[in-house]
């Protein structure tokens, strides 16, 4: 059983072997064996935030990479694959680097979502990283970007409904100004 506080890595452990042969002579030998203390990284991506709320618009999409495992990861490289649903307006590949255990990093992509009737579009990601023992991992994950209709945007408060109160105030001020001007002109 490994000590929970042990750092991940390769440890050299001395093994001393003492024995006696059939003639009664004593022998002793010391060798080293390697013990690998390792843990499989637990990394996942999630959609952190998006400026894009409907089709036919562009904006920034932030993807969060979380390392919820007990080992640190290093050399994290992320690629957003091409899709017929959007045009990529930023670099398709971003190097993040290291993420400590129980930590996260975010990466931003700028997209133009093409006009569509779909409620969700797929954001296919490929990312690779190495664990503390330099073992390479490559994962593919598809995130879903939610697109809203005009009615949903109003319902959820993304878009304010057009208000005539501003126009009404301007009209009242203009009418009042006209009457004040007319009254002032009659006095002269």
GROMACS .gro file of C-alpha atoms in nm:
model
  188
    1UNK     CA    1   0.000   0.000   0.000
    2UNK     CA    2   0.131   0.340  -0.097
    3UNK     CA    3   0.146   0.624   0.152
    4UNK     CA    4  -0.121   0.877   0.045
    5UNK     CA    5   0.134   1.156   0.094
    6UNK     CA    6   0.389   0.995  -0.142
    7UNK     CA    7   0.482   1.200  -0.446
    8UNK     CA    8   0.417   1.036  -0.782
    9UNK     CA    9   0.729   0.910  -0.955
   10UNK     CA   10   0.983   0.628  -0.972
   11UNK     CA   11   1.154   0.528  -0.649
   12UNK     CA   12   1.470   0.317  -0.613
   13UNK     CA   13   1.437   0.083  -0.317
   14UNK     CA   14   1.741  -0.107  -0.187
   15UNK     CA   15   1.691  -0.480  -0.140
   16UNK     CA   16   1.953  -0.651   0.073
   17UNK     CA   17   1.976  -1.024   0.030
   18UNK     CA   18   2.171  -1.226   0.288
   19UNK     CA   19   2.210  -1.601   0.255
   20UNK     CA   20   2.431  -1.896   0.345
   21UNK     CA   21   2.543  -2.159   0.095
   22UNK     CA   22   2.565  -2.534   0.159
   23UNK     CA   23   2.924  -2.496   0.287
   24UNK     CA   24   2.810  -2.254   0.557
   25UNK     CA   25   2.965  -1.946   0.395
   26UNK     CA   26   2.768  -1.620   0.444
   27UNK     CA   27   2.695  -1.398   0.148
   28UNK     CA   28   2.530  -1.060   0.123
   29UNK     CA   29   2.422  -0.865  -0.182
   30UNK     CA   30   2.243  -0.532  -0.222
   31UNK     CA   31   2.043  -0.454  -0.534
   32UNK     CA   32   1.789  -0.190  -0.622
   33UNK     CA   33   1.440  -0.236  -0.754
   34UNK     CA   34   1.222   0.036  -0.902
   35UNK     CA   35   0.879   0.104  -0.764
   36UNK     CA   36   0.652   0.323  -0.969
   37UNK     CA   37   0.402   0.534  -0.777
   38UNK     CA   38   0.146   0.644  -1.034
   39UNK     CA   39  -0.211   0.756  -1.073
   40UNK     CA   40  -0.420   0.786  -1.385
   41UNK     CA   41  -0.498   1.154  -1.450
   42UNK     CA   42  -0.863   1.256  -1.443
   43UNK     CA   43  -0.904   1.546  -1.685
   44UNK     CA   44  -1.224   1.671  -1.844
   45UNK     CA   45  -1.338   1.972  -2.043
   46UNK     CA   46  -1.656   2.171  -1.992
   47UNK     CA   47  -1.810   2.479  -2.147
   48UNK     CA   48  -1.728   2.760  -1.904
   49UNK     CA   49  -1.903   3.053  -2.070
   50UNK     CA   50  -2.010   3.174  -2.412
   51UNK     CA   51  -2.084   3.510  -2.569
   52UNK     CA   52  -2.274   3.326  -2.844
   53UNK     CA   53  -2.643   3.283  -2.770
   54UNK     CA   54  -2.795   3.241  -3.116
   55UNK     CA   55  -2.707   3.124  -3.465
   56UNK     CA   56  -2.570   3.377  -3.711
   57UNK     CA   57  -2.355   3.554  -3.450
   58UNK     CA   58  -1.993   3.551  -3.344
   59UNK     CA   59  -1.829   3.561  -3.005
   60UNK     CA   60  -1.592   3.406  -2.758
   61UNK     CA   61  -1.641   3.055  -2.619
   62UNK     CA   62  -1.446   2.965  -2.304
   63UNK     CA   63  -1.363   2.601  -2.235
   64UNK     CA   64  -1.253   2.496  -1.886
   65UNK     CA   65  -1.010   2.206  -1.840
   66UNK     CA   66  -1.028   2.052  -1.492
   67UNK     CA   67  -0.771   1.818  -1.339
   68UNK     CA   68  -0.967   1.639  -1.068
   69UNK     CA   69  -0.714   1.359  -1.025
   70UNK     CA   70  -0.442   1.331  -0.762
   71UNK     CA   71  -0.157   1.371  -1.010
   72UNK     CA   72  -0.048   1.687  -1.187
   73UNK     CA   73  -0.061   1.697  -1.565
   74UNK     CA   74   0.178   1.873  -1.797
   75UNK     CA   75   0.207   1.984  -2.159
   76UNK     CA   76  -0.170   2.015  -2.210
   77UNK     CA   77  -0.239   2.102  -2.573
   78UNK     CA   78  -0.596   2.164  -2.696
   79UNK     CA   79  -0.736   2.163  -3.049
   80UNK     CA   80  -1.088   2.262  -3.155
   81UNK     CA   81  -1.171   2.059  -3.464
   82UNK     CA   82  -1.336   2.214  -3.770
   83UNK     CA   83  -1.712   2.185  -3.816
   84UNK     CA   84  -1.974   2.274  -4.075
   85UNK     CA   85  -2.169   2.452  -3.798
   86UNK     CA   86  -1.919   2.732  -3.737
   87UNK     CA   87  -1.618   2.922  -3.870
   88UNK     CA   88  -1.322   2.942  -3.637
   89UNK     CA   89  -1.203   3.306  -3.609
   90UNK     CA   90  -0.911   3.236  -3.374
   91UNK     CA   91  -0.633   2.979  -3.361
   92UNK     CA   92  -0.767   2.624  -3.362
   93UNK     CA   93  -0.491   2.494  -3.132
   94UNK     CA   94  -0.386   2.637  -2.795
   95UNK     CA   95  -0.109   2.525  -2.561
   96UNK     CA   96  -0.210   2.547  -2.194
   97UNK     CA   97   0.082   2.377  -2.021
   98UNK     CA   98   0.063   2.237  -1.668
   99UNK     CA   99  -0.245   2.192  -1.450
  100UNK     CA  100  -0.195   2.098  -1.087
  101UNK     CA  101  -0.411   1.842  -0.914
  102UNK     CA  102  -0.749   1.988  -0.811
  103UNK     CA  103  -0.706   2.290  -1.038
  104UNK     CA  104  -0.829   2.416  -1.375
  105UNK     CA  105  -0.735   2.638  -1.669
  106UNK     CA  106  -0.951   2.797  -1.938
  107UNK     CA  107  -0.894   2.852  -2.306
  108UNK     CA  108  -1.088   3.086  -2.536
  109UNK     CA  109  -1.191   3.030  -2.897
  110UNK     CA  110  -1.359   3.291  -3.117
  111UNK     CA  111  -1.631   3.148  -3.342
  112UNK     CA  112  -1.893   3.255  -3.592
  113UNK     CA  113  -2.190   3.021  -3.567
  114UNK     CA  114  -2.350   2.981  -3.908
  115UNK     CA  115  -2.726   3.032  -3.943
  116UNK     CA  116  -2.905   2.712  -3.844
  117UNK     CA  117  -3.225   2.584  -3.684
  118UNK     CA  118  -3.030   2.356  -3.449
  119UNK     CA  119  -3.072   2.409  -3.074
  120UNK     CA  120  -2.722   2.273  -3.003
  121UNK     CA  121  -2.400   2.262  -3.202
  122UNK     CA  122  -2.111   2.029  -3.134
  123UNK     CA  123  -1.767   2.160  -3.038
  124UNK     CA  124  -1.533   1.863  -3.102
  125UNK     CA  125  -1.214   1.888  -2.895
  126UNK     CA  126  -0.895   1.686  -2.906
  127UNK     CA  127  -0.648   1.734  -2.624
  128UNK     CA  128  -0.327   1.568  -2.520
  129UNK     CA  129  -0.116   1.583  -2.205
  130UNK     CA  130   0.138   1.388  -2.004
  131UNK     CA  131   0.115   1.259  -1.649
  132UNK     CA  132   0.384   1.292  -1.380
  133UNK     CA  133   0.568   0.992  -1.529
  134UNK     CA  134   0.560   1.135  -1.884
  135UNK     CA  135   0.298   0.890  -2.010
  136UNK     CA  136   0.114   1.047  -2.304
  137UNK     CA  137  -0.266   1.068  -2.298
  138UNK     CA  138  -0.485   1.183  -2.587
  139UNK     CA  139  -0.856   1.236  -2.548
  140UNK     CA  140  -1.146   1.342  -2.767
  141UNK     CA  141  -1.452   1.510  -2.622
  142UNK     CA  142  -1.753   1.681  -2.776
  143UNK     CA  143  -1.904   1.979  -2.595
  144UNK     CA  144  -2.254   2.107  -2.671
  145UNK     CA  145  -2.308   2.479  -2.730
  146UNK     CA  146  -2.671   2.580  -2.667
  147UNK     CA  147  -2.837   2.814  -2.918
  148UNK     CA  148  -3.155   3.001  -2.828
  149UNK     CA  149  -3.449   3.128  -3.033
  150UNK     CA  150  -3.549   3.496  -3.019
  151UNK     CA  151  -3.839   3.408  -2.786
  152UNK     CA  152  -3.608   3.218  -2.550
  153UNK     CA  153  -3.356   3.504  -2.549
  154UNK     CA  154  -3.633   3.742  -2.434
  155UNK     CA  155  -3.776   3.490  -2.187
  156UNK     CA  156  -3.441   3.426  -2.018
  157UNK     CA  157  -3.338   3.792  -2.015
  158UNK     CA  158  -3.054   3.775  -2.268
  159UNK     CA  159  -3.226   4.044  -2.477
  160UNK     CA  160  -3.434   4.329  -2.343
  161UNK     CA  161  -3.768   4.378  -2.510
  162UNK     CA  162  -3.794   4.699  -2.707
  163UNK     CA  163  -3.938   4.971  -2.492
  164UNK     CA  164  -4.127   5.276  -2.609
  165UNK     CA  165  -4.066   5.464  -2.284
  166UNK     CA  166  -3.756   5.640  -2.422
  167UNK     CA  167  -3.943   5.745  -2.734
  168UNK     CA  168  -4.240   5.857  -2.525
  169UNK     CA  169  -4.018   6.077  -2.304
  170UNK     CA  170  -3.861   6.242  -2.610
  171UNK     CA  171  -4.206   6.305  -2.758
  172UNK     CA  172  -4.333   6.462  -2.433
  173UNK     CA  173  -4.025   6.686  -2.409
  174UNK     CA  174  -4.063   6.798  -2.772
  175UNK     CA  175  -4.434   6.872  -2.731
  176UNK     CA  176  -4.375   7.061  -2.404
  177UNK     CA  177  -4.088   7.250  -2.568
  178UNK     CA  178  -4.313   7.344  -2.861
  179UNK     CA  179  -4.583   7.484  -2.630
  180UNK     CA  180  -4.328   7.678  -2.421
  181UNK     CA  181  -4.173   7.821  -2.737
  182UNK     CA  182  -4.517   7.914  -2.878
  183UNK     CA  183  -4.623   8.081  -2.554
  184UNK     CA  184  -4.294   8.271  -2.531
  185UNK     CA  185  -4.335   8.388  -2.891
  186UNK     CA  186  -4.692   8.515  -2.830
  187UNK     CA  187  -4.575   8.734  -2.538
  188UNK     CA  188  -4.339   8.923  -2.762
   0.00000   0.00000   0.00000
